[in-house]
């Protein structure tokens, strides 16, 4: 059990050190991805049908690049635009998109995500 956890930790650390091999996503690409994801929340289209595989990889690599450079402990003044504190998402994209829908998009609001944002690894 312990060696399995150590191996999982090593895999997570390795993933966090990865960088997108291509240029970072452009702002209009990110906005396009988000609007398409929100459309899927309305039940009009299944999320797996609106993204190509390369787009999902681009989103994941973009997130890894951003998150790997962020510190784990933050001290800051309360932003003038407000602060939305989001608890553990555990990889639940629907809850993430609902938070964006409810509170709005940056830079209109600042988000603070607590806990994990990834899906727990299967033990099977």
mmCIF file of C-alpha atoms in Angstrom:
data_model
loop_
_atom_site.group_PDB
_atom_site.id
_atom_site.type_symbol
_atom_site.label_atom_id
_atom_site.label_comp_id
_atom_site.label_asym_id
_atom_site.label_seq_id
_atom_site.Cartn_x
_atom_site.Cartn_y
_atom_site.Cartn_z
ATOM 1 C CA UNK A 1 0.000 0.000 0.000
ATOM 2 C CA UNK A 2 2.748 2.442 0.966
ATOM 3 C CA UNK A 3 4.774 1.722 -2.172
ATOM 4 C CA UNK A 4 1.638 2.254 -4.281
ATOM 5 C CA UNK A 5 1.075 5.642 -2.628
ATOM 6 C CA UNK A 6 4.733 6.571 -3.141
ATOM 7 C CA UNK A 7 4.482 5.603 -6.790
ATOM 8 C CA UNK A 8 1.304 7.677 -7.193
ATOM 9 C CA UNK A 9 3.010 10.642 -5.509
ATOM 10 C CA UNK A 10 5.978 10.300 -7.871
ATOM 11 C CA UNK A 11 3.614 10.252 -10.854
ATOM 12 C CA UNK A 12 1.800 13.354 -9.604
ATOM 13 C CA UNK A 13 5.076 15.214 -8.998
ATOM 14 C CA UNK A 14 6.249 14.236 -12.480
ATOM 15 C CA UNK A 15 2.976 15.451 -14.017
ATOM 16 C CA UNK A 16 3.223 18.773 -12.191
ATOM 17 C CA UNK A 17 6.687 19.347 -13.643
ATOM 18 C CA UNK A 18 5.511 18.856 -17.233
ATOM 19 C CA UNK A 19 5.209 21.836 -19.524
ATOM 20 C CA UNK A 20 3.125 22.203 -22.622
ATOM 21 C CA UNK A 21 5.375 21.412 -25.575
ATOM 22 C CA UNK A 22 3.592 23.978 -27.718
ATOM 23 C CA UNK A 23 2.883 27.616 -27.110
ATOM 24 C CA UNK A 24 0.430 28.445 -24.293
ATOM 25 C CA UNK A 25 -3.268 28.753 -25.086
ATOM 26 C CA UNK A 26 -4.307 32.114 -26.428
ATOM 27 C CA UNK A 27 -6.947 34.027 -24.484
ATOM 28 C CA UNK A 28 -9.535 33.608 -27.250
ATOM 29 C CA UNK A 29 -8.928 29.825 -27.259
ATOM 30 C CA UNK A 30 -9.508 29.624 -23.503
ATOM 31 C CA UNK A 31 -12.687 31.710 -23.790
ATOM 32 C CA UNK A 32 -13.870 29.493 -26.642
ATOM 33 C CA UNK A 33 -13.190 26.328 -24.607
ATOM 34 C CA UNK A 34 -15.057 27.735 -21.601
ATOM 35 C CA UNK A 35 -18.115 28.827 -23.585
ATOM 36 C CA UNK A 36 -18.305 25.399 -25.245
ATOM 37 C CA UNK A 37 -18.020 23.668 -21.855
ATOM 38 C CA UNK A 38 -20.789 25.844 -20.408
ATOM 39 C CA UNK A 39 -23.006 25.000 -23.396
ATOM 40 C CA UNK A 40 -22.574 21.339 -22.506
ATOM 41 C CA UNK A 41 -23.851 22.120 -18.990
ATOM 42 C CA UNK A 42 -27.155 23.191 -20.497
ATOM 43 C CA UNK A 43 -27.478 19.626 -21.739
ATOM 44 C CA UNK A 44 -27.396 20.603 -25.389
ATOM 45 C CA UNK A 45 -24.243 18.651 -26.208
ATOM 46 C CA UNK A 46 -22.260 16.001 -24.354
ATOM 47 C CA UNK A 47 -18.884 17.337 -23.218
ATOM 48 C CA UNK A 48 -16.938 14.527 -24.925
ATOM 49 C CA UNK A 49 -18.542 15.528 -28.220
ATOM 50 C CA UNK A 50 -17.496 19.193 -28.133
ATOM 51 C CA UNK A 51 -13.734 18.851 -27.609
ATOM 52 C CA UNK A 52 -11.174 17.218 -29.829
ATOM 53 C CA UNK A 53 -8.458 15.185 -28.114
ATOM 54 C CA UNK A 54 -5.766 17.791 -28.901
ATOM 55 C CA UNK A 55 -7.924 20.496 -27.276
ATOM 56 C CA UNK A 56 -8.271 18.495 -24.064
ATOM 57 C CA UNK A 57 -4.507 17.916 -24.001
ATOM 58 C CA UNK A 58 -3.946 21.641 -24.578
ATOM 59 C CA UNK A 59 -6.278 22.526 -21.686
ATOM 60 C CA UNK A 60 -4.611 20.028 -19.338
ATOM 61 C CA UNK A 61 -1.099 21.157 -20.240
ATOM 62 C CA UNK A 62 -2.124 24.790 -19.874
ATOM 63 C CA UNK A 63 -3.513 24.115 -16.396
ATOM 64 C CA UNK A 64 -0.413 22.159 -15.379
ATOM 65 C CA UNK A 65 1.820 24.989 -16.571
ATOM 66 C CA UNK A 66 -0.136 27.579 -14.602
ATOM 67 C CA UNK A 67 -0.637 25.529 -11.428
ATOM 68 C CA UNK A 68 2.944 24.221 -11.232
ATOM 69 C CA UNK A 69 4.227 27.795 -10.990
ATOM 70 C CA UNK A 70 1.830 28.800 -8.204
ATOM 71 C CA UNK A 71 2.864 28.722 -4.532
ATOM 72 C CA UNK A 72 0.997 26.416 -2.158
ATOM 73 C CA UNK A 73 0.579 29.041 0.594
ATOM 74 C CA UNK A 74 -0.781 32.463 -0.259
ATOM 75 C CA UNK A 75 -0.974 35.691 1.710
ATOM 76 C CA UNK A 76 -2.837 38.502 0.036
ATOM 77 C CA UNK A 77 -5.205 41.367 0.643
ATOM 78 C CA UNK A 78 -8.832 40.733 -0.212
ATOM 79 C CA UNK A 79 -9.217 41.604 -3.907
ATOM 80 C CA UNK A 80 -11.412 44.592 -4.749
ATOM 81 C CA UNK A 81 -13.361 42.453 -7.209
ATOM 82 C CA UNK A 82 -14.237 39.933 -4.474
ATOM 83 C CA UNK A 83 -13.088 36.428 -3.675
ATOM 84 C CA UNK A 84 -14.854 33.133 -4.352
ATOM 85 C CA UNK A 85 -13.488 30.271 -2.242
ATOM 86 C CA UNK A 86 -14.089 26.866 -3.818
ATOM 87 C CA UNK A 87 -13.604 23.641 -1.842
ATOM 88 C CA UNK A 88 -12.360 20.267 -3.046
ATOM 89 C CA UNK A 89 -13.497 19.602 -6.598
ATOM 90 C CA UNK A 90 -11.975 16.114 -6.917
ATOM 91 C CA UNK A 91 -12.014 16.390 -10.701
ATOM 92 C CA UNK A 92 -15.695 17.322 -10.928
ATOM 93 C CA UNK A 93 -15.737 19.528 -14.022
ATOM 94 C CA UNK A 94 -19.482 20.122 -13.658
ATOM 95 C CA UNK A 95 -19.030 21.724 -10.202
ATOM 96 C CA UNK A 96 -16.146 23.810 -11.529
ATOM 97 C CA UNK A 97 -18.264 25.104 -14.412
ATOM 98 C CA UNK A 98 -21.220 25.762 -12.086
ATOM 99 C CA UNK A 99 -18.947 27.915 -9.892
ATOM 100 C CA UNK A 100 -17.877 29.898 -12.964
ATOM 101 C CA UNK A 101 -21.495 30.267 -14.021
ATOM 102 C CA UNK A 102 -22.567 31.410 -10.537
ATOM 103 C CA UNK A 103 -19.700 33.767 -9.628
ATOM 104 C CA UNK A 104 -18.572 34.850 -13.095
ATOM 105 C CA UNK A 105 -15.271 34.748 -14.912
ATOM 106 C CA UNK A 106 -11.931 36.281 -13.977
ATOM 107 C CA UNK A 107 -10.959 39.118 -13.942
ATOM 108 C CA UNK A 108 -14.440 40.076 -12.655
ATOM 109 C CA UNK A 109 -13.911 37.801 -9.626
ATOM 110 C CA UNK A 110 -10.869 36.196 -8.019
ATOM 111 C CA UNK A 111 -11.003 32.464 -7.260
ATOM 112 C CA UNK A 112 -9.262 30.576 -4.457
ATOM 113 C CA UNK A 113 -9.383 26.791 -4.887
ATOM 114 C CA UNK A 114 -8.856 24.680 -1.778
ATOM 115 C CA UNK A 115 -7.848 21.051 -1.687
ATOM 116 C CA UNK A 116 -7.584 18.800 -4.669
ATOM 117 C CA UNK A 117 -8.806 19.508 -8.153
ATOM 118 C CA UNK A 118 -7.933 16.104 -9.602
ATOM 119 C CA UNK A 119 -9.736 12.795 -9.724
ATOM 120 C CA UNK A 120 -8.417 10.261 -7.163
ATOM 121 C CA UNK A 121 -6.471 7.409 -8.740
ATOM 122 C CA UNK A 122 -8.338 4.117 -8.926
ATOM 123 C CA UNK A 123 -7.150 1.285 -6.673
ATOM 124 C CA UNK A 124 -8.318 -1.361 -9.174
#
